[in-house]
Amino acid sequence: MKDYDLGKLTVATIASHSAFQILLGAKREGLRTLALAPPGRGWFYSRAWFVDEVWELDLRDLTSMADRLLSRSAVLVPHGSYVEYVGWRAALEIRVPTFGNRYLLEWEADQHRKMDLLASAGLHVPRTYGSPDEVDGPVIVKLYGAKGGRGYFFARDADELREGLREVDGPYIIQEYVVGVPAYHHFFYSPLMGRVELFGFDVRYESNVDGRTFGLAEPTFVVVGNTPLVLRESLLPGVQRDGESFTSAVSERTGRPPIGPFSLESIVRDTLEVVYFEFSGRIVAGTSVYMVHGSPYSLMYFKEPLDMGRRIAMEIREAAESGRLQEIVT
Amino acid sequence: MKDYDLGKLTVATIASHSAFQILLGAKREGLRTLALAPPGRGWFYSRAWFVDEVWELDLRDLTSMADRLLSRSAVLVPHGSYVEYVGWRAALEIRVPTFGNRYLLEWEADQHRKMDLLASAGLHVPRTYGSPDEVDGPVIVKLYGAKGGRGYFFARDADELREGLREVDGPYIIQEYVVGVPAYHHFFYSPLMGRVELFGFDVRYESNVDGRTFGLAEPTFVVVGNTPLVLRESLLPGVQRDGESFTSAVSERTGRPPIGPFSLESIVRDTLEVVYFEFSGRIVAGTSVYMVHGSPYSLMYFKEPLDMGRRIAMEIREAAESGRLQEIVT
Amino acid sequence: MKDYDLGKLTVATIASHSAFQILLGAKREGLRTLALAPPGRGWFYSRAWFVDEVWELDLRDLTSMADRLLSRSAVLVPHGSYVEYVGWRAALEIRVPTFGNRYLLEWEADQHRKMDLLASAGLHVPRTYGSPDEVDGPVIVKLYGAKGGRGYFFARDADELREGLREVDGPYIIQEYVVGVPAYHHFFYSPLMGRVELFGFDVRYESNVDGRTFGLAEPTFVVVGNTPLVLRESLLPGVQRDGESFTSAVSERTGRPPIGPFSLESIVRDTLEVVYFEFSGRIVAGTSVYMVHGSPYSLMYFKEPLDMGRRIAMEIREAAESGRLQEIVT
């Protein structure tokens, strides 16, 4: 990064997931923008005035593009599809400055380590079962990796679970099914400011479980979109504390704070207990409910509302201006 | 339209459906505004600072008002209630410049032609059944015309369908019931720019199917409102292509592109397949989720977000300024 | 209030519920802001740039703080948690100018008087039952006081109701269960302008009834948050009339109009009949769906959108500037 031309700093991201707000936010902060598109999708992003350049490529080859990215003074911004397309191993190895704590991507890829990290932060988590024999109530089974919920299934009891597991290929986790309502909490950890910023909330919109299925199909949990949510204000201080506890746990376990956006995914019980069943160590797509207009909660710290894409770009720009880029990339 | 005073161009619309954003958008673009109100509703619109004039009238008599509208240099902007109150035949005949492709209103009024048009665009559509005897799974029955879902019903099988049809008066369609989540996609076709603009998404909020019915009543589908949705970003390029395919099909079948706002209404399966079960050849009420603040997706093409009402007014204003009004009205 | 320094007028509210938008709105209107925090929650509000001062205190002692509040030229803004923490009796007695019609808080605390007031306004309301013996269909049972839905329960028939009531301690109401979709309507009554302003809509997000419970638990109705809603535009004139009828009924029964924000909570049937099952005589948390960006409906009366927090502050500021503070406090 020593050779980077800070006047030409370029935000590069995979053209999917939350790329729209990441690239728009970068442009609004005066940075250059580069969309790394899976084959056949570049045309869409190239229509946006805020995308300076589009490279269409097989994303499994991204590591081989390192030199070209470095020549553009690029900072990679990872998101859920980044992990899915590039893979967390390549994400760990690629010799391009990556915004955020990339070591966290490895933890995120393993559902069991993921839950351990949440538990070590002192957060309420659902029970995890080692096998169907331990199961004494309803459960949900989740595959490893960020697949947008594909392959997840619900089982009412140990027998349904055993039957469902027959179709599963690859590693998974068996998790207690918590009854309540889902709420996804967005945070931003700023190394420059040394603080955890609560950014907002969304609810995933999942097919078919959020449709009108009239009992015609087994529940499935494939993420099709996100819808906005205002959380009960009395829950905010507790949620903020949870974000801070998680930040400490990440620092302790990975040697670095989460850096930039992360998310804690919860079910809120009717006792108002917040139970965390997942985290994302990078921007979540649900932050797009605040796209362009910005999150009202960002007004805690700023005079005008910001969306997460803009917040990322602001951190990169300010780090560059103050010679602190090393603190925000890994 | 030769006698129109372009300095006094007036956007006129029926005071219902999406009139709020249409009239506000017009005022913000510097046009005059006229609300055509069903009896007893004029008072509400006359309170808004952005409504210059309110005419309360029996809307079935609208055709007889043509001269008065022409004297105001009026451009009619049709929407769902326009079709319902005025009727598509009157809408086709009225001698007042009408924003959009009014021939499409006729296609929209016939559920079978509607599905044919979608299919001819190469979009995924549900199966259509000619009679209960052909039915081998769950179906939904829809009446003709834009009635906001009134009279629609769900049937689990052929027997339930036969029973339900006994109560139906008038033309209808029997459609395969697709399991997934609803997503309504908003587009704007600009003849001036020669492009299809993806504008956003909503989900209809329907009574009673979106309430907590606890099995107390049969499902009904009456539209009570709309809620915002952010669609999974990886679906956007495909949805944009679908909007463009539909535009081509409309041009081919009706001799004109859709002109201005249209909507493609879909169910997204848990395979992420997008199945279109309806279209609207004019502004849909769901665009009001972006009312005033504007749609983030409009940032693809503009520097500040626009809502659909404003987008319509912008097209009218720019067409007037460049002597191209004939291209955007029918 | 004669001793108040109008240049130092301070908006004071309990740090919960809708305090974020109330305090932010006050700051944006140039007023001072004071958060009255329950023990252990002050730190959260003290991080916001728009909160000038935070007092952490046992809120049951608020009445004893009257002199300190008066010395700050404070205007108390009540909300749902205000009633819950301070109690309506203390709210009635406290010798501090209170924005709004505080007498209405007493009506709101009694579910039967509440329904009487709605009925006396001529609004459609569900039936109320005096005992399980009168019940001939599904009902919902609600406890007195604003507890965010805690303890509410649904009963399919008189037998289920009798069983449920065994667990109930304290006063309650048995209400006909109306099938449809919930819609919460926000209004602002301005004594300065002499008008009822329709501000918007939300839907409560309740645990567990809005989750995916798969029949694993009885329905509960604990408010966890709120989600935005655009209401069908053809319903707006009727809803506006309902708000005005309610305002008249409040004036008649309590001797004062509702002053400032109030809410009418409804179920909309699939006949589009709007049935009101509750009201709130002060700001509701659901107005936070418009937090910061403002409600599009506020454009009926203003050139830029406002949220309810800002609207309250604007009324206070304008009342102070025009020597009419007495008209907006009780």
XYZ file of C-alpha atoms in Angstrom, chain B residues 39-322:
284
model
C -67.997 13.204 -5.067
C -67.262 13.786 -1.384
C -63.486 13.491 -1.641
C -62.483 16.824 -3.099
C -62.150 18.528 0.288
C -59.247 16.268 1.243
C -57.128 17.077 -1.802
C -57.981 20.764 -1.689
C -56.116 21.006 1.625
C -52.800 20.148 0.006
C -50.724 23.178 -0.980
C -49.565 21.394 -4.124
C -53.057 20.960 -5.592
C -53.971 24.046 -7.649
C -57.489 23.050 -8.509
C -60.019 20.387 -7.527
C -62.994 19.403 -9.653
C -65.517 17.196 -7.948
C -67.477 15.171 -10.484
C -69.069 11.854 -11.326
C -66.081 10.254 -13.003
C -68.243 8.296 -15.428
C -68.856 11.708 -17.011
C -65.178 12.457 -17.522
C -65.370 12.149 -21.308
C -67.866 15.020 -21.358
C -65.301 17.214 -19.618
C -62.779 16.891 -22.450
C -63.144 20.486 -23.667
C -62.749 21.903 -20.200
C -59.646 19.793 -19.681
C -58.209 20.862 -23.026
C -58.778 24.499 -22.098
C -56.544 23.890 -19.070
C -53.751 22.428 -21.253
C -54.248 19.231 -19.284
C -52.337 15.973 -19.541
C -54.231 13.104 -17.906
C -52.153 10.716 -15.827
C -53.960 7.377 -15.497
C -53.570 4.996 -12.541
C -55.401 1.976 -11.132
C -58.417 3.921 -9.918
C -58.614 5.787 -13.225
C -59.311 2.491 -14.941
C -61.758 1.491 -12.221
C -63.725 4.768 -12.066
C -63.617 5.914 -15.689
C -63.474 2.507 -17.343
C -60.982 1.464 -19.976
C -63.370 2.131 -22.883
C -63.843 5.766 -21.856
C -60.112 5.952 -21.166
C -59.454 4.869 -24.747
C -61.919 7.332 -26.217
C -61.430 10.508 -24.227
C -60.087 13.333 -26.419
C -57.533 14.514 -23.879
C -53.785 13.832 -24.133
C -53.094 10.912 -21.815
C -49.648 10.239 -20.428
C -48.635 6.673 -21.202
C -49.723 3.997 -23.620
C -53.457 3.972 -23.132
C -53.944 0.986 -25.429
C -52.258 -1.078 -22.756
C -55.164 -0.363 -20.392
C -57.348 -2.538 -22.592
C -54.912 -5.446 -22.374
C -54.694 -4.980 -18.654
C -58.465 -5.208 -18.260
C -58.565 -8.765 -19.625
C -56.776 -11.239 -17.361
C -56.187 -13.717 -20.173
C -54.721 -11.216 -22.648
C -52.655 -9.883 -19.759
C -51.045 -13.272 -19.156
C -50.532 -13.772 -22.884
C -48.611 -10.538 -23.089
C -46.369 -11.527 -20.178
C -45.748 -14.943 -21.698
C -44.999 -13.434 -25.114
C -42.265 -11.380 -23.435
C -40.625 -14.666 -22.496
C -41.212 -14.182 -18.763
C -41.933 -17.046 -16.385
C -45.679 -17.148 -15.736
C -47.972 -19.451 -13.761
C -50.135 -21.951 -15.644
C -53.603 -20.821 -16.644
C -56.481 -23.301 -16.517
C -59.514 -23.208 -18.781
C -61.798 -25.016 -16.338
C -61.770 -26.847 -13.000
C -61.414 -30.138 -14.856
C -57.873 -29.230 -15.903
C -56.831 -28.298 -12.380
C -54.442 -30.635 -10.560
C -53.182 -28.422 -7.731
C -53.855 -25.248 -5.762
C -55.091 -22.217 -7.730
C -56.052 -18.613 -7.299
C -59.061 -17.124 -9.085
C -58.967 -13.473 -10.133
C -61.732 -11.309 -11.529
C -61.147 -9.001 -14.468
C -60.403 -5.308 -13.887
C -58.355 -3.500 -11.270
C -60.460 -3.941 -8.169
C -57.622 -3.965 -5.668
C -57.942 -7.710 -5.188
C -61.630 -7.781 -4.298
C -63.253 -11.096 -5.113
C -59.977 -12.984 -5.577
C -59.964 -16.392 -3.899
C -57.700 -19.327 -3.249
C -58.708 -22.948 -3.834
C -56.733 -25.926 -2.639
C -58.017 -28.236 -5.378
C -60.591 -28.664 -8.138
C -63.439 -29.303 -5.705
C -62.827 -26.172 -3.649
C -62.492 -24.299 -6.932
C -65.854 -25.505 -8.247
C -67.501 -24.441 -5.019
C -65.849 -21.013 -5.114
C -66.776 -20.391 -8.736
C -70.482 -20.717 -7.918
C -70.323 -17.260 -6.302
C -68.446 -15.628 -9.167
C -70.248 -13.258 -11.471
C -68.399 -11.982 -14.533
C -65.164 -12.971 -16.274
C -62.252 -14.436 -14.340
C -59.000 -16.348 -14.686
C -57.959 -19.575 -12.977
C -54.263 -19.395 -12.242
C -51.804 -21.880 -10.776
C -51.035 -20.831 -7.193
C -47.276 -20.276 -6.963
C -45.630 -20.811 -3.582
C -43.020 -18.191 -2.653
C -42.990 -14.548 -1.593
C -44.639 -11.674 -3.458
C -42.469 -8.877 -4.911
C -43.787 -6.055 -7.089
C -41.287 -4.459 -9.430
C -41.638 -0.851 -10.552
C -40.282 0.408 -13.865
C -40.362 3.588 -15.892
C -39.984 3.538 -19.646
C -38.737 6.880 -20.906
C -39.394 7.544 -24.602
C -37.200 10.651 -24.327
C -34.213 8.730 -23.015
C -35.082 5.484 -24.792
C -34.521 3.384 -21.697
C -36.195 1.226 -19.078
C -35.462 2.468 -15.565
C -35.794 0.065 -12.645
C -37.427 2.074 -9.897
C -38.022 -0.184 -6.945
C -40.116 -2.751 -5.158
C -42.997 -3.145 -2.782
C -45.193 -5.799 -1.271
C -48.967 -5.405 -1.181
C -50.530 -5.439 2.247
C -53.750 -7.410 1.880
C -56.745 -8.010 4.098
C -57.136 -10.516 5.492
C -54.240 -12.618 4.239
C -51.574 -10.414 5.859
C -53.381 -10.187 9.193
C -53.414 -12.542 12.130
C -56.493 -14.517 11.189
C -55.809 -17.589 13.328
C -57.730 -19.638 10.774
C -60.947 -17.736 11.547
C -61.726 -16.843 7.930
C -60.982 -17.930 4.391
C -58.063 -16.005 2.866
C -58.984 -12.799 1.029
C -56.715 -10.487 -0.943
C -58.075 -6.955 -0.701
C -55.272 -4.402 -0.992
C -55.196 -2.127 2.070
C -51.750 -0.672 1.509
C -48.161 -1.347 0.554
C -44.924 -1.982 2.396
C -41.353 -1.307 1.233
C -38.983 -4.030 0.094
C -35.317 -4.170 -0.832
C -34.813 -6.991 -3.329
C -31.761 -9.266 -3.131
C -29.217 -7.426 -5.254
C -28.216 -10.484 -7.283
C -31.771 -10.551 -8.665
C -31.603 -6.992 -10.029
C -29.935 -7.644 -13.410
C -32.498 -10.348 -14.219
C -35.395 -8.162 -13.134
C -34.067 -5.324 -15.298
C -33.890 -7.699 -18.294
C -37.474 -8.774 -17.592
C -38.589 -5.146 -17.663
C -36.843 -4.661 -20.981
C -38.338 -7.827 -22.473
C -41.778 -6.691 -21.399
C -41.198 -3.288 -22.991
C -40.312 -4.942 -26.301
C -43.344 -7.205 -26.165
C -45.650 -4.251 -25.486
C -44.156 -2.328 -28.415
C -44.678 -5.304 -30.683
C -48.214 -6.128 -29.619
C -49.687 -2.657 -29.111
C -47.564 -0.648 -31.521
C -46.241 1.581 -28.734
C -43.844 1.046 -25.821
C -45.404 1.136 -22.325
C -44.459 4.888 -21.871
C -43.907 5.958 -18.277
C -44.481 3.766 -15.237
C -45.417 0.117 -15.351
C -45.145 -2.745 -12.944
C -44.434 -6.455 -13.083
C -45.949 -8.389 -10.214
C -44.191 -11.551 -9.161
C -43.815 -14.405 -6.762
C -40.191 -15.286 -6.022
C -39.817 -19.019 -5.388
C -37.251 -20.413 -2.973
C -35.226 -21.402 -6.047
C -35.012 -17.624 -6.705
C -37.055 -18.079 -9.880
C -39.187 -14.967 -10.451
C -42.693 -15.869 -11.670
C -44.882 -13.036 -12.992
C -48.587 -13.367 -12.338
C -49.708 -9.878 -13.384
C -48.631 -6.548 -14.838
C -49.875 -2.985 -14.564
C -49.490 -0.783 -17.620
C -49.469 2.411 -15.559
C -48.320 3.614 -12.155
C -49.022 1.214 -9.273
C -49.971 2.376 -5.792
C -46.955 0.532 -4.408
C -44.643 3.186 -5.833
C -45.921 5.335 -2.963
C -43.508 3.556 -0.625
C -40.939 5.913 -2.200
C -43.233 8.938 -2.067
C -41.438 12.275 -1.566
C -38.092 10.783 -0.489
C -37.568 8.995 -3.784
C -36.413 5.546 -4.751
C -32.752 4.674 -4.086
C -32.695 2.748 -7.357
C -33.446 5.941 -9.276
C -29.847 6.864 -8.376
C -28.794 4.517 -11.186
C -29.728 7.314 -13.606
C -30.111 10.489 -11.558
C -28.033 12.392 -9.019
C -30.897 12.814 -6.543
C -33.553 10.204 -5.764
C -36.956 10.647 -7.417
C -40.342 9.176 -6.701
C -42.520 7.969 -9.545
C -44.797 11.008 -9.394
C -41.836 13.290 -9.885
C -40.400 11.062 -12.624
C -43.656 11.328 -14.579
C -43.703 15.103 -14.230
C -40.065 15.358 -15.256
C -40.769 13.420 -18.454
C -43.762 15.640 -19.235
C -41.807 18.825 -18.557
C -38.811 17.743 -20.615
C -41.040 16.575 -23.471
C -42.785 19.948 -23.489
C -39.489 21.834 -23.411
C -38.075 19.843 -26.319
